[in-house]
Amino acid sequence: MTSTSTPPGLARFNTLPEDTARAALLEVCASTAWAERLLAARPWATPDDFHAASDAALAELTDADLREAMAGHPPIGRPGRGDPASAREQRGMTGASDALKAELLDLNLAYQEKFGHVFLIRATGRTGEQLRDALEERIGNTPEQEYETARAELGKINRIRLARLLEETSDRPNA
């Protein structure tokens, strides 16, 4: 993105007090290491710079950091109470049949038993059936394949959430 001025939402985010910015970043991604890397990289001139910094921080996460990030996500089909981001992202589960919900629960439990962490996928824009199909496919991965797939999916989720964060920050009169 080539722009002579920083977009309002990003400009406001760049100037948030560190504690406020950290809290906002941890709502995007529960990895403390990821949030700290982004805080240390402020300010950004463009949203593309912001996303690139997020991608770079994600690539540097250790296995423990990635587990911390994944622990911040509820299972597919069961968004956390009071978690508007997960509810919005899992909107494709709205209206899913009880049979599909039960199938997803069983698959989620099998996945967690095999891999030791929640099934992580960019759910935005996907139907319950698409989520189930992806879960069925990925449960056949090796742990190494699945860890890298989960890392890639976390990157997609983070990009969506960061874009929303900049929109929300843009709407604040005195952020």
Short mmCIF file of N, CA, C and O in Angstrom, two decimals, residues 32-170:
data_model
loop_
_atom_site.label_atom_id
_atom_site.label_comp_id
_atom_site.label_asym_id
_atom_site.label_seq_id
_atom_site.Cartn_x
_atom_site.Cartn_y
_atom_site.Cartn_z
N THR A 32 1.46 -14.04 24.11
CA THR A 32 2.14 -12.89 24.70
C THR A 32 3.36 -12.50 23.87
O THR A 32 3.60 -11.31 23.65
N ALA A 33 4.11 -13.49 23.39
CA ALA A 33 5.31 -13.20 22.59
C ALA A 33 4.94 -12.46 21.30
O ALA A 33 5.62 -11.51 20.90
N TRP A 34 3.85 -12.88 20.65
CA TRP A 34 3.39 -12.23 19.42
C TRP A 34 3.04 -10.77 19.71
O TRP A 34 3.46 -9.86 19.01
N ALA A 35 2.25 -10.56 20.77
CA ALA A 35 1.83 -9.20 21.12
C ALA A 35 3.04 -8.32 21.46
O ALA A 35 3.10 -7.17 21.01
N GLU A 36 3.99 -8.85 22.20
CA GLU A 36 5.17 -8.06 22.58
C GLU A 36 6.01 -7.70 21.35
O GLU A 36 6.54 -6.59 21.27
N ARG A 37 6.13 -8.62 20.40
CA ARG A 37 6.88 -8.31 19.18
C ARG A 37 6.20 -7.19 18.40
O ARG A 37 6.87 -6.31 17.86
N LEU A 38 4.88 -7.23 18.33
CA LEU A 38 4.17 -6.18 17.62
C LEU A 38 4.29 -4.85 18.34
O LEU A 38 4.48 -3.80 17.71
N LEU A 39 4.17 -4.87 19.66
CA LEU A 39 4.33 -3.62 20.42
C LEU A 39 5.70 -3.00 20.18
O LEU A 39 5.82 -1.78 20.02
N ALA A 40 6.72 -3.83 20.14
CA ALA A 40 8.09 -3.34 19.96
C ALA A 40 8.32 -2.77 18.56
O ALA A 40 9.23 -1.96 18.36
N ALA A 41 7.47 -3.16 17.61
CA ALA A 41 7.65 -2.73 16.21
C ALA A 41 6.86 -1.46 15.87
O ALA A 41 6.97 -0.97 14.75
N ARG A 42 6.04 -0.96 16.81
CA ARG A 42 5.28 0.26 16.51
C ARG A 42 6.22 1.42 16.29
O ARG A 42 7.27 1.46 16.92
N PRO A 43 5.85 2.41 15.53
CA PRO A 43 4.61 2.57 14.74
C PRO A 43 4.77 1.99 13.33
O PRO A 43 5.88 1.77 12.85
N TRP A 44 3.64 1.77 12.71
CA TRP A 44 3.59 1.31 11.32
C TRP A 44 3.02 2.42 10.45
O TRP A 44 2.13 3.15 10.87
N ALA A 45 3.49 2.49 9.23
CA ALA A 45 3.00 3.51 8.30
C ALA A 45 1.74 3.05 7.58
O ALA A 45 0.87 3.86 7.27
N THR A 46 1.64 1.74 7.33
CA THR A 46 0.51 1.23 6.55
C THR A 46 -0.04 -0.05 7.19
O THR A 46 0.68 -0.75 7.91
N PRO A 47 -1.30 -0.37 6.90
CA PRO A 47 -1.83 -1.65 7.35
C PRO A 47 -1.00 -2.83 6.82
O PRO A 47 -0.84 -3.83 7.53
N ASP A 48 -0.48 -2.72 5.61
CA ASP A 48 0.36 -3.80 5.08
C ASP A 48 1.59 -4.01 5.96
O ASP A 48 2.00 -5.16 6.21
N ASP A 49 2.18 -2.92 6.44
CA ASP A 49 3.32 -3.03 7.36
C ASP A 49 2.90 -3.73 8.66
O ASP A 49 3.64 -4.55 9.20
N PHE A 50 1.73 -3.37 9.14
CA PHE A 50 1.18 -3.96 10.38
C PHE A 50 0.99 -5.46 10.19
O PHE A 50 1.41 -6.27 11.03
N HIS A 51 0.39 -5.84 9.07
CA HIS A 51 0.16 -7.27 8.79
C HIS A 51 1.48 -8.01 8.60
O HIS A 51 1.63 -9.15 9.06
N ALA A 52 2.44 -7.38 7.94
CA ALA A 52 3.75 -8.02 7.73
C ALA A 52 4.44 -8.23 9.07
O ALA A 52 5.07 -9.28 9.29
N ALA A 53 4.33 -7.27 9.97
CA ALA A 53 4.92 -7.43 11.30
C ALA A 53 4.24 -8.57 12.06
O ALA A 53 4.90 -9.36 12.74
N SER A 54 2.92 -8.68 11.90
CA SER A 54 2.19 -9.78 12.53
C SER A 54 2.67 -11.12 11.97
O SER A 54 2.92 -12.06 12.72
N ASP A 55 2.78 -11.20 10.65
CA ASP A 55 3.24 -12.45 10.02
C ASP A 55 4.64 -12.83 10.49
O ASP A 55 4.93 -14.00 10.77
N ALA A 56 5.52 -11.84 10.58
CA ALA A 56 6.90 -12.09 11.02
C ALA A 56 6.91 -12.56 12.48
O ALA A 56 7.64 -13.51 12.83
N ALA A 57 6.11 -11.92 13.33
CA ALA A 57 6.04 -12.32 14.73
C ALA A 57 5.49 -13.74 14.86
O ALA A 57 5.97 -14.54 15.67
N LEU A 58 4.49 -14.06 14.05
CA LEU A 58 3.90 -15.40 14.06
C LEU A 58 4.93 -16.45 13.65
O LEU A 58 5.03 -17.52 14.27
N ALA A 59 5.72 -16.15 12.65
CA ALA A 59 6.73 -17.09 12.17
C ALA A 59 7.79 -17.37 13.24
O ALA A 59 8.40 -18.45 13.24
N GLU A 60 8.00 -16.43 14.15
CA GLU A 60 9.01 -16.58 15.19
C GLU A 60 8.50 -17.28 16.45
O GLU A 60 9.28 -17.54 17.37
N LEU A 61 7.21 -17.57 16.51
CA LEU A 61 6.67 -18.18 17.72
C LEU A 61 7.26 -19.56 17.96
O LEU A 61 7.37 -20.37 17.03
N THR A 62 7.62 -19.83 19.19
CA THR A 62 8.06 -21.16 19.58
C THR A 62 6.84 -22.07 19.67
O THR A 62 5.69 -21.59 19.62
N ASP A 63 7.06 -23.35 19.87
CA ASP A 63 5.94 -24.27 20.05
C ASP A 63 5.10 -23.86 21.26
O ASP A 63 3.87 -23.90 21.21
N ALA A 64 5.76 -23.44 22.34
CA ALA A 64 5.02 -23.02 23.54
C ALA A 64 4.19 -21.77 23.26
O ALA A 64 3.04 -21.66 23.70
N ASP A 65 4.76 -20.82 22.50
CA ASP A 65 4.03 -19.61 22.13
C ASP A 65 2.81 -19.95 21.29
O ASP A 65 1.73 -19.38 21.48
N LEU A 66 2.99 -20.87 20.36
CA LEU A 66 1.88 -21.27 19.49
C LEU A 66 0.79 -21.97 20.30
O LEU A 66 -0.40 -21.72 20.09
N ARG A 67 1.19 -22.81 21.25
CA ARG A 67 0.19 -23.45 22.11
C ARG A 67 -0.58 -22.40 22.91
O ARG A 67 -1.79 -22.51 23.07
N GLU A 68 0.12 -21.36 23.39
CA GLU A 68 -0.54 -20.28 24.12
C GLU A 68 -1.56 -19.58 23.22
O GLU A 68 -2.68 -19.28 23.65
N ALA A 69 -1.18 -19.33 21.98
CA ALA A 69 -2.10 -18.68 21.04
C ALA A 69 -3.31 -19.56 20.77
O ALA A 69 -4.45 -19.07 20.75
N MET A 70 -3.08 -20.85 20.55
CA MET A 70 -4.19 -21.76 20.24
C MET A 70 -5.13 -21.91 21.43
O MET A 70 -6.34 -22.07 21.26
N ALA A 71 -4.57 -21.84 22.64
CA ALA A 71 -5.40 -21.98 23.85
C ALA A 71 -6.41 -20.84 23.98
O ALA A 71 -7.41 -20.97 24.69
N GLY A 72 -6.17 -19.75 23.28
CA GLY A 72 -7.09 -18.62 23.31
C GLY A 72 -8.29 -18.78 22.39
O GLY A 72 -9.12 -17.87 22.30
N HIS A 73 -8.37 -19.90 21.69
CA HIS A 73 -9.46 -20.14 20.75
C HIS A 73 -10.36 -21.26 21.24
O HIS A 73 -9.86 -22.32 21.60
N PRO A 74 -11.67 -21.04 21.25
CA PRO A 74 -12.59 -22.10 21.64
C PRO A 74 -12.73 -23.13 20.51
O PRO A 74 -12.41 -22.83 19.36
N PRO A 75 -13.20 -24.33 20.85
CA PRO A 75 -13.42 -25.33 19.81
C PRO A 75 -14.44 -24.86 18.77
O PRO A 75 -15.36 -24.11 19.09
N ILE A 76 -14.26 -25.31 17.54
CA ILE A 76 -15.23 -25.03 16.48
C ILE A 76 -16.59 -25.58 16.90
O ILE A 76 -16.70 -26.71 17.37
N GLY A 77 -17.60 -24.75 16.75
CA GLY A 77 -18.96 -25.15 17.11
C GLY A 77 -19.34 -24.75 18.52
O GLY A 77 -20.49 -24.88 18.92
N ARG A 78 -18.34 -24.25 19.29
CA ARG A 78 -18.62 -23.85 20.66
C ARG A 78 -17.89 -22.55 21.00
O ARG A 78 -16.97 -22.53 21.80
N PRO A 79 -18.31 -21.43 20.35
CA PRO A 79 -17.65 -20.17 20.67
C PRO A 79 -17.79 -19.85 22.15
O PRO A 79 -18.79 -20.18 22.77
N GLY A 80 -16.77 -19.23 22.69
CA GLY A 80 -16.78 -18.89 24.11
C GLY A 80 -17.83 -17.85 24.44
O GLY A 80 -18.08 -16.94 23.66
N ARG A 81 -18.44 -18.00 25.60
CA ARG A 81 -19.41 -16.99 26.06
C ARG A 81 -18.68 -15.67 26.26
O ARG A 81 -17.58 -15.64 26.79
N GLY A 82 -19.31 -14.62 25.81
CA GLY A 82 -18.70 -13.31 25.96
C GLY A 82 -17.52 -13.09 25.03
O GLY A 82 -16.72 -12.19 25.26
N ASP A 83 -17.41 -13.91 24.00
CA ASP A 83 -16.31 -13.80 23.03
C ASP A 83 -16.91 -13.44 21.67
O ASP A 83 -17.18 -14.31 20.86
N PRO A 84 -17.15 -12.13 21.43
CA PRO A 84 -17.82 -11.73 20.19
C PRO A 84 -17.02 -12.09 18.94
O PRO A 84 -17.59 -12.38 17.90
N ALA A 85 -15.68 -12.09 19.03
CA ALA A 85 -14.87 -12.42 17.85
C ALA A 85 -15.12 -13.86 17.42
O ALA A 85 -15.37 -14.13 16.24
N SER A 86 -15.09 -14.79 18.36
CA SER A 86 -15.33 -16.19 18.02
C SER A 86 -16.75 -16.42 17.53
O SER A 86 -16.97 -17.16 16.57
N ALA A 87 -17.71 -15.77 18.18
CA ALA A 87 -19.11 -15.91 17.75
C ALA A 87 -19.28 -15.41 16.32
O ALA A 87 -19.93 -16.05 15.50
N ARG A 88 -18.67 -14.27 16.01
CA ARG A 88 -18.75 -13.70 14.67
C ARG A 88 -18.06 -14.63 13.66
O ARG A 88 -18.58 -14.90 12.60
N GLU A 89 -16.88 -15.12 14.03
CA GLU A 89 -16.11 -15.96 13.11
C GLU A 89 -16.77 -17.31 12.87
O GLU A 89 -16.65 -17.88 11.79
N GLN A 90 -17.47 -17.81 13.88
CA GLN A 90 -18.12 -19.11 13.75
C GLN A 90 -19.59 -18.99 13.36
O GLN A 90 -20.38 -19.91 13.56
N ARG A 91 -19.94 -17.88 12.76
CA ARG A 91 -21.32 -17.63 12.36
C ARG A 91 -21.86 -18.74 11.45
O ARG A 91 -23.06 -19.01 11.42
N GLY A 92 -20.99 -19.40 10.71
CA GLY A 92 -21.40 -20.49 9.83
C GLY A 92 -22.01 -21.66 10.57
O GLY A 92 -22.67 -22.51 9.97
N MET A 93 -21.81 -21.71 11.88
CA MET A 93 -22.41 -22.78 12.69
C MET A 93 -23.83 -22.44 13.11
O MET A 93 -24.56 -23.31 13.57
N THR A 94 -24.23 -21.17 12.93
CA THR A 94 -25.59 -20.78 13.27
C THR A 94 -26.54 -21.57 12.38
O THR A 94 -26.40 -21.62 11.18
N GLY A 95 -27.49 -22.19 12.99
CA GLY A 95 -28.46 -22.97 12.23
C GLY A 95 -27.98 -24.37 11.90
O GLY A 95 -28.71 -25.12 11.24
N ALA A 96 -26.79 -24.75 12.35
CA ALA A 96 -26.32 -26.12 12.11
C ALA A 96 -27.22 -27.08 12.87
O ALA A 96 -27.71 -26.78 13.97
N SER A 97 -27.44 -28.22 12.29
CA SER A 97 -28.31 -29.22 12.91
C SER A 97 -27.65 -29.77 14.18
O SER A 97 -26.43 -29.70 14.35
N ASP A 98 -28.47 -30.33 15.04
CA ASP A 98 -27.93 -30.95 16.25
C ASP A 98 -27.00 -32.10 15.88
O ASP A 98 -26.00 -32.33 16.55
N ALA A 99 -27.31 -32.80 14.80
CA ALA A 99 -26.46 -33.92 14.36
C ALA A 99 -25.08 -33.41 13.94
O ALA A 99 -24.06 -34.02 14.30
N LEU A 100 -25.04 -32.29 13.21
CA LEU A 100 -23.76 -31.73 12.79
C LEU A 100 -22.98 -31.24 14.00
O LEU A 100 -21.76 -31.46 14.10
N LYS A 101 -23.65 -30.59 14.94
CA LYS A 101 -22.98 -30.12 16.15
C LYS A 101 -22.40 -31.29 16.94
O LYS A 101 -21.27 -31.22 17.45
N ALA A 102 -23.14 -32.38 17.04
CA ALA A 102 -22.66 -33.56 17.76
C ALA A 102 -21.47 -34.18 17.02
O ALA A 102 -20.48 -34.60 17.65
N GLU A 103 -21.54 -34.21 15.70
CA GLU A 103 -20.43 -34.74 14.90
C GLU A 103 -19.17 -33.89 15.11
O GLU A 103 -18.07 -34.43 15.28
N LEU A 104 -19.34 -32.58 15.10
CA LEU A 104 -18.20 -31.69 15.32
C LEU A 104 -17.62 -31.87 16.72
O LEU A 104 -16.39 -31.84 16.90
N LEU A 105 -18.47 -32.05 17.70
CA LEU A 105 -17.99 -32.28 19.06
C LEU A 105 -17.13 -33.54 19.11
O LEU A 105 -16.02 -33.52 19.66
N ASP A 106 -17.62 -34.62 18.52
CA ASP A 106 -16.85 -35.87 18.51
C ASP A 106 -15.53 -35.71 17.77
O ASP A 106 -14.49 -36.19 18.23
N LEU A 107 -15.57 -35.03 16.62
CA LEU A 107 -14.34 -34.82 15.85
C LEU A 107 -13.36 -33.92 16.60
O LEU A 107 -12.15 -34.17 16.59
N ASN A 108 -13.88 -32.87 17.24
CA ASN A 108 -13.02 -31.99 18.04
C ASN A 108 -12.32 -32.76 19.15
O ASN A 108 -11.12 -32.58 19.39
N LEU A 109 -13.07 -33.62 19.82
CA LEU A 109 -12.47 -34.41 20.91
C LEU A 109 -11.40 -35.36 20.39
O LEU A 109 -10.33 -35.49 20.99
N ALA A 110 -11.67 -36.00 19.25
CA ALA A 110 -10.68 -36.90 18.65
C ALA A 110 -9.44 -36.13 18.22
O ALA A 110 -8.30 -36.59 18.40
N TYR A 111 -9.65 -34.95 17.64
CA TYR A 111 -8.54 -34.10 17.21
C TYR A 111 -7.69 -33.70 18.41
O TYR A 111 -6.46 -33.80 18.38
N GLN A 112 -8.34 -33.21 19.46
CA GLN A 112 -7.60 -32.77 20.65
C GLN A 112 -6.85 -33.93 21.30
O GLN A 112 -5.74 -33.75 21.80
N GLU A 113 -7.44 -35.11 21.27
CA GLU A 113 -6.77 -36.29 21.81
C GLU A 113 -5.52 -36.60 21.00
O GLU A 113 -4.46 -36.91 21.56
N LYS A 114 -5.61 -36.49 19.70
CA LYS A 114 -4.47 -36.81 18.82
C LYS A 114 -3.38 -35.74 18.88
O LYS A 114 -2.19 -36.06 18.96
N PHE A 115 -3.77 -34.46 18.83
CA PHE A 115 -2.78 -33.39 18.68
C PHE A 115 -2.50 -32.61 19.97
O PHE A 115 -1.52 -31.87 20.03
N GLY A 116 -3.37 -32.70 20.95
CA GLY A 116 -3.13 -32.03 22.22
C GLY A 116 -3.47 -30.55 22.22
O GLY A 116 -3.07 -29.82 23.13
N HIS A 117 -4.20 -30.10 21.21
CA HIS A 117 -4.63 -28.70 21.16
C HIS A 117 -5.91 -28.59 20.36
O HIS A 117 -6.30 -29.51 19.66
N VAL A 118 -6.54 -27.43 20.47
CA VAL A 118 -7.79 -27.16 19.77
C VAL A 118 -7.57 -27.17 18.26
O VAL A 118 -6.49 -26.81 17.78
N PHE A 119 -8.57 -27.59 17.52
CA PHE A 119 -8.56 -27.51 16.06
C PHE A 119 -8.70 -26.05 15.68
O PHE A 119 -9.67 -25.40 16.03
N LEU A 120 -7.70 -25.52 15.00
CA LEU A 120 -7.68 -24.11 14.65
C LEU A 120 -7.84 -23.95 13.15
O LEU A 120 -7.08 -24.55 12.37
N ILE A 121 -8.82 -23.14 12.77
CA ILE A 121 -9.10 -22.90 11.36
C ILE A 121 -9.74 -21.52 11.22
O ILE A 121 -10.45 -21.08 12.13
N ARG A 122 -9.47 -20.87 10.10
CA ARG A 122 -10.17 -19.63 9.81
C ARG A 122 -11.61 -20.02 9.49
O ARG A 122 -11.91 -20.55 8.44
N ALA A 123 -12.50 -19.77 10.43
CA ALA A 123 -13.89 -20.17 10.28
C ALA A 123 -14.72 -19.13 9.55
O ALA A 123 -15.80 -19.45 9.02
N THR A 124 -14.23 -17.90 9.49
CA THR A 124 -14.98 -16.81 8.85
C THR A 124 -15.36 -17.21 7.42
O THR A 124 -14.50 -17.59 6.63
N GLY A 125 -16.65 -17.12 7.15
CA GLY A 125 -17.13 -17.39 5.80
C GLY A 125 -17.34 -18.87 5.47
O GLY A 125 -17.72 -19.20 4.35
N ARG A 126 -17.12 -19.74 6.42
CA ARG A 126 -17.28 -21.18 6.18
C ARG A 126 -18.54 -21.69 6.86
O ARG A 126 -18.89 -21.25 7.94
N THR A 127 -19.17 -22.65 6.22
CA THR A 127 -20.36 -23.28 6.78
C THR A 127 -19.94 -24.37 7.77
O THR A 127 -18.77 -24.80 7.80
N GLY A 128 -20.89 -24.81 8.56
CA GLY A 128 -20.63 -25.91 9.48
C GLY A 128 -20.14 -27.14 8.76
O GLY A 128 -19.23 -27.83 9.24
N GLU A 129 -20.71 -27.42 7.61
CA GLU A 129 -20.29 -28.60 6.84
C GLU A 129 -18.85 -28.45 6.35
O GLU A 129 -18.08 -29.41 6.36
N GLN A 130 -18.48 -27.25 5.91
CA GLN A 130 -17.10 -27.02 5.46
C GLN A 130 -16.12 -27.17 6.62
O GLN A 130 -15.01 -27.71 6.44
N LEU A 131 -16.51 -26.70 7.79
CA LEU A 131 -15.65 -26.85 8.96
C LEU A 131 -15.49 -28.32 9.33
O LEU A 131 -14.38 -28.77 9.63
N ARG A 132 -16.58 -29.05 9.30
CA ARG A 132 -16.52 -30.49 9.58
C ARG A 132 -15.61 -31.20 8.59
O ARG A 132 -14.76 -32.01 8.96
N ASP A 133 -15.78 -30.88 7.30
CA ASP A 133 -14.98 -31.53 6.26
C ASP A 133 -13.49 -31.24 6.45
O ASP A 133 -12.65 -32.14 6.29
N ALA A 134 -13.17 -30.00 6.81
CA ALA A 134 -11.76 -29.65 7.03
C ALA A 134 -11.21 -30.39 8.24
O ALA A 134 -10.07 -30.87 8.23
N LEU A 135 -12.01 -30.50 9.27
CA LEU A 135 -11.59 -31.22 10.47
C LEU A 135 -11.36 -32.70 10.16
O LEU A 135 -10.34 -33.28 10.55
N GLU A 136 -12.27 -33.28 9.41
CA GLU A 136 -12.10 -34.69 9.02
C GLU A 136 -10.83 -34.89 8.20
O GLU A 136 -10.11 -35.88 8.39
N GLU A 137 -10.54 -33.96 7.31
CA GLU A 137 -9.34 -34.06 6.48
C GLU A 137 -8.07 -33.90 7.31
O GLU A 137 -7.13 -34.68 7.19
N ARG A 138 -8.06 -32.88 8.14
CA ARG A 138 -6.83 -32.55 8.88
C ARG A 138 -6.53 -33.53 10.01
O ARG A 138 -5.37 -33.64 10.42
N ILE A 139 -7.50 -34.25 10.49
CA ILE A 139 -7.23 -35.20 11.56
C ILE A 139 -6.29 -36.31 11.07
O ILE A 139 -5.63 -36.98 11.86
N GLY A 140 -6.18 -36.46 9.74
CA GLY A 140 -5.26 -37.44 9.16
C GLY A 140 -3.83 -36.94 9.05
O GLY A 140 -2.92 -37.70 8.69
N ASN A 141 -3.58 -35.66 9.35
CA ASN A 141 -2.23 -35.10 9.27
C ASN A 141 -1.32 -35.70 10.34
O ASN A 141 -1.79 -36.18 11.37
N THR A 142 -0.03 -35.60 10.09
CA THR A 142 0.94 -35.92 11.14
C THR A 142 0.95 -34.73 12.11
O THR A 142 0.55 -33.62 11.74
N PRO A 143 1.45 -34.92 13.32
CA PRO A 143 1.53 -33.78 14.24
C PRO A 143 2.35 -32.62 13.66
O PRO A 143 1.97 -31.46 13.84
N GLU A 144 3.41 -32.91 12.96
CA GLU A 144 4.24 -31.84 12.36
C GLU A 144 3.46 -31.08 11.30
O GLU A 144 3.49 -29.85 11.26
N GLN A 145 2.76 -31.81 10.42
CA GLN A 145 1.95 -31.16 9.38
C GLN A 145 0.87 -30.30 10.02
O GLN A 145 0.61 -29.18 9.59
N GLU A 146 0.25 -30.84 11.03
CA GLU A 146 -0.88 -30.14 11.64
C GLU A 146 -0.42 -28.89 12.38
O GLU A 146 -1.10 -27.87 12.36
N TYR A 147 0.73 -28.94 13.00
CA TYR A 147 1.24 -27.76 13.70
C TYR A 147 1.48 -26.63 12.72
O TYR A 147 1.12 -25.48 12.98
N GLU A 148 2.05 -26.94 11.58
CA GLU A 148 2.31 -25.90 10.58
C GLU A 148 1.00 -25.42 9.94
O GLU A 148 0.85 -24.23 9.64
N THR A 149 0.05 -26.32 9.75
CA THR A 149 -1.26 -25.92 9.23
C THR A 149 -1.96 -25.00 10.23
O THR A 149 -2.53 -23.97 9.85
N ALA A 150 -1.90 -25.37 11.50
CA ALA A 150 -2.53 -24.54 12.54
C ALA A 150 -1.86 -23.16 12.59
O ALA A 150 -2.54 -22.14 12.73
N ARG A 151 -0.53 -23.11 12.42
CA ARG A 151 0.18 -21.83 12.42
C ARG A 151 -0.31 -20.96 11.25
O ARG A 151 -0.56 -19.77 11.42
N ALA A 152 -0.46 -21.58 10.08
CA ALA A 152 -0.94 -20.84 8.90
C ALA A 152 -2.37 -20.34 9.12
O ALA A 152 -2.70 -19.20 8.76
N GLU A 153 -3.21 -21.16 9.71
CA GLU A 153 -4.59 -20.75 9.98
C GLU A 153 -4.63 -19.62 11.01
O GLU A 153 -5.42 -18.70 10.88
N LEU A 154 -3.75 -19.69 12.01
CA LEU A 154 -3.68 -18.62 12.99
C LEU A 154 -3.31 -17.30 12.31
O LEU A 154 -3.87 -16.25 12.63
N GLY A 155 -2.42 -17.36 11.35
CA GLY A 155 -2.05 -16.16 10.59
C GLY A 155 -3.25 -15.55 9.87
O GLY A 155 -3.43 -14.33 9.87
N LYS A 156 -4.08 -16.41 9.28
CA LYS A 156 -5.28 -15.93 8.58
C LYS A 156 -6.26 -15.29 9.57
O LYS A 156 -6.85 -14.24 9.29
N ILE A 157 -6.44 -15.94 10.72
CA ILE A 157 -7.34 -15.41 11.75
C ILE A 157 -6.81 -14.06 12.24
O ILE A 157 -7.57 -13.09 12.38
N ASN A 158 -5.51 -14.00 12.51
CA ASN A 158 -4.92 -12.75 13.00
C ASN A 158 -5.12 -11.61 12.01
O ASN A 158 -5.42 -10.48 12.41
N ARG A 159 -4.95 -11.87 10.72
CA ARG A 159 -5.13 -10.82 9.71
C ARG A 159 -6.57 -10.28 9.74
O ARG A 159 -6.77 -9.07 9.66
N ILE A 160 -7.53 -11.17 9.83
CA ILE A 160 -8.93 -10.74 9.89
C ILE A 160 -9.18 -9.90 11.14
O ILE A 160 -9.80 -8.84 11.09
N ARG A 161 -8.67 -10.38 12.26
CA ARG A 161 -8.89 -9.68 13.52
C ARG A 161 -8.13 -8.34 13.56
O ARG A 161 -8.62 -7.37 14.13
N LEU A 162 -6.93 -8.29 12.98
CA LEU A 162 -6.19 -7.03 12.95
C LEU A 162 -6.91 -5.99 12.09
O LEU A 162 -6.97 -4.82 12.45
N ALA A 163 -7.46 -6.43 10.97
CA ALA A 163 -8.21 -5.51 10.10
C ALA A 163 -9.41 -4.95 10.87
O ALA A 163 -9.68 -3.74 10.83
N ARG A 164 -10.09 -5.81 11.61
CA ARG A 164 -11.23 -5.36 12.41
C ARG A 164 -10.77 -4.41 13.52
O ARG A 164 -11.41 -3.41 13.81
N LEU A 165 -9.63 -4.71 14.14
CA LEU A 165 -9.09 -3.84 15.18
C LEU A 165 -8.83 -2.44 14.64
O LEU A 165 -9.16 -1.45 15.28
N LEU A 166 -8.27 -2.36 13.44
CA LEU A 166 -8.01 -1.04 12.85
C LEU A 166 -9.31 -0.32 12.52
O LEU A 166 -9.39 0.89 12.66
N GLU A 167 -10.33 -1.06 12.08
CA GLU A 167 -11.63 -0.43 11.83
C GLU A 167 -12.22 0.10 13.13
O GLU A 167 -12.73 1.22 13.17
N GLU A 168 -12.14 -0.71 14.19
CA GLU A 168 -12.70 -0.28 15.48
C GLU A 168 -11.92 0.91 16.03
O GLU A 168 -12.51 1.83 16.58
N THR A 169 -10.61 0.88 15.89
CA THR A 169 -9.80 2.00 16.37
C THR A 169 -10.10 3.25 15.58
O THR A 169 -10.10 4.36 16.11
N SER A 170 -10.40 3.10 14.29
CA SER A 170 -10.73 4.23 13.43
C SER A 170 -12.02 4.91 13.88
O SER A 170 -12.18 6.11 13.75
#
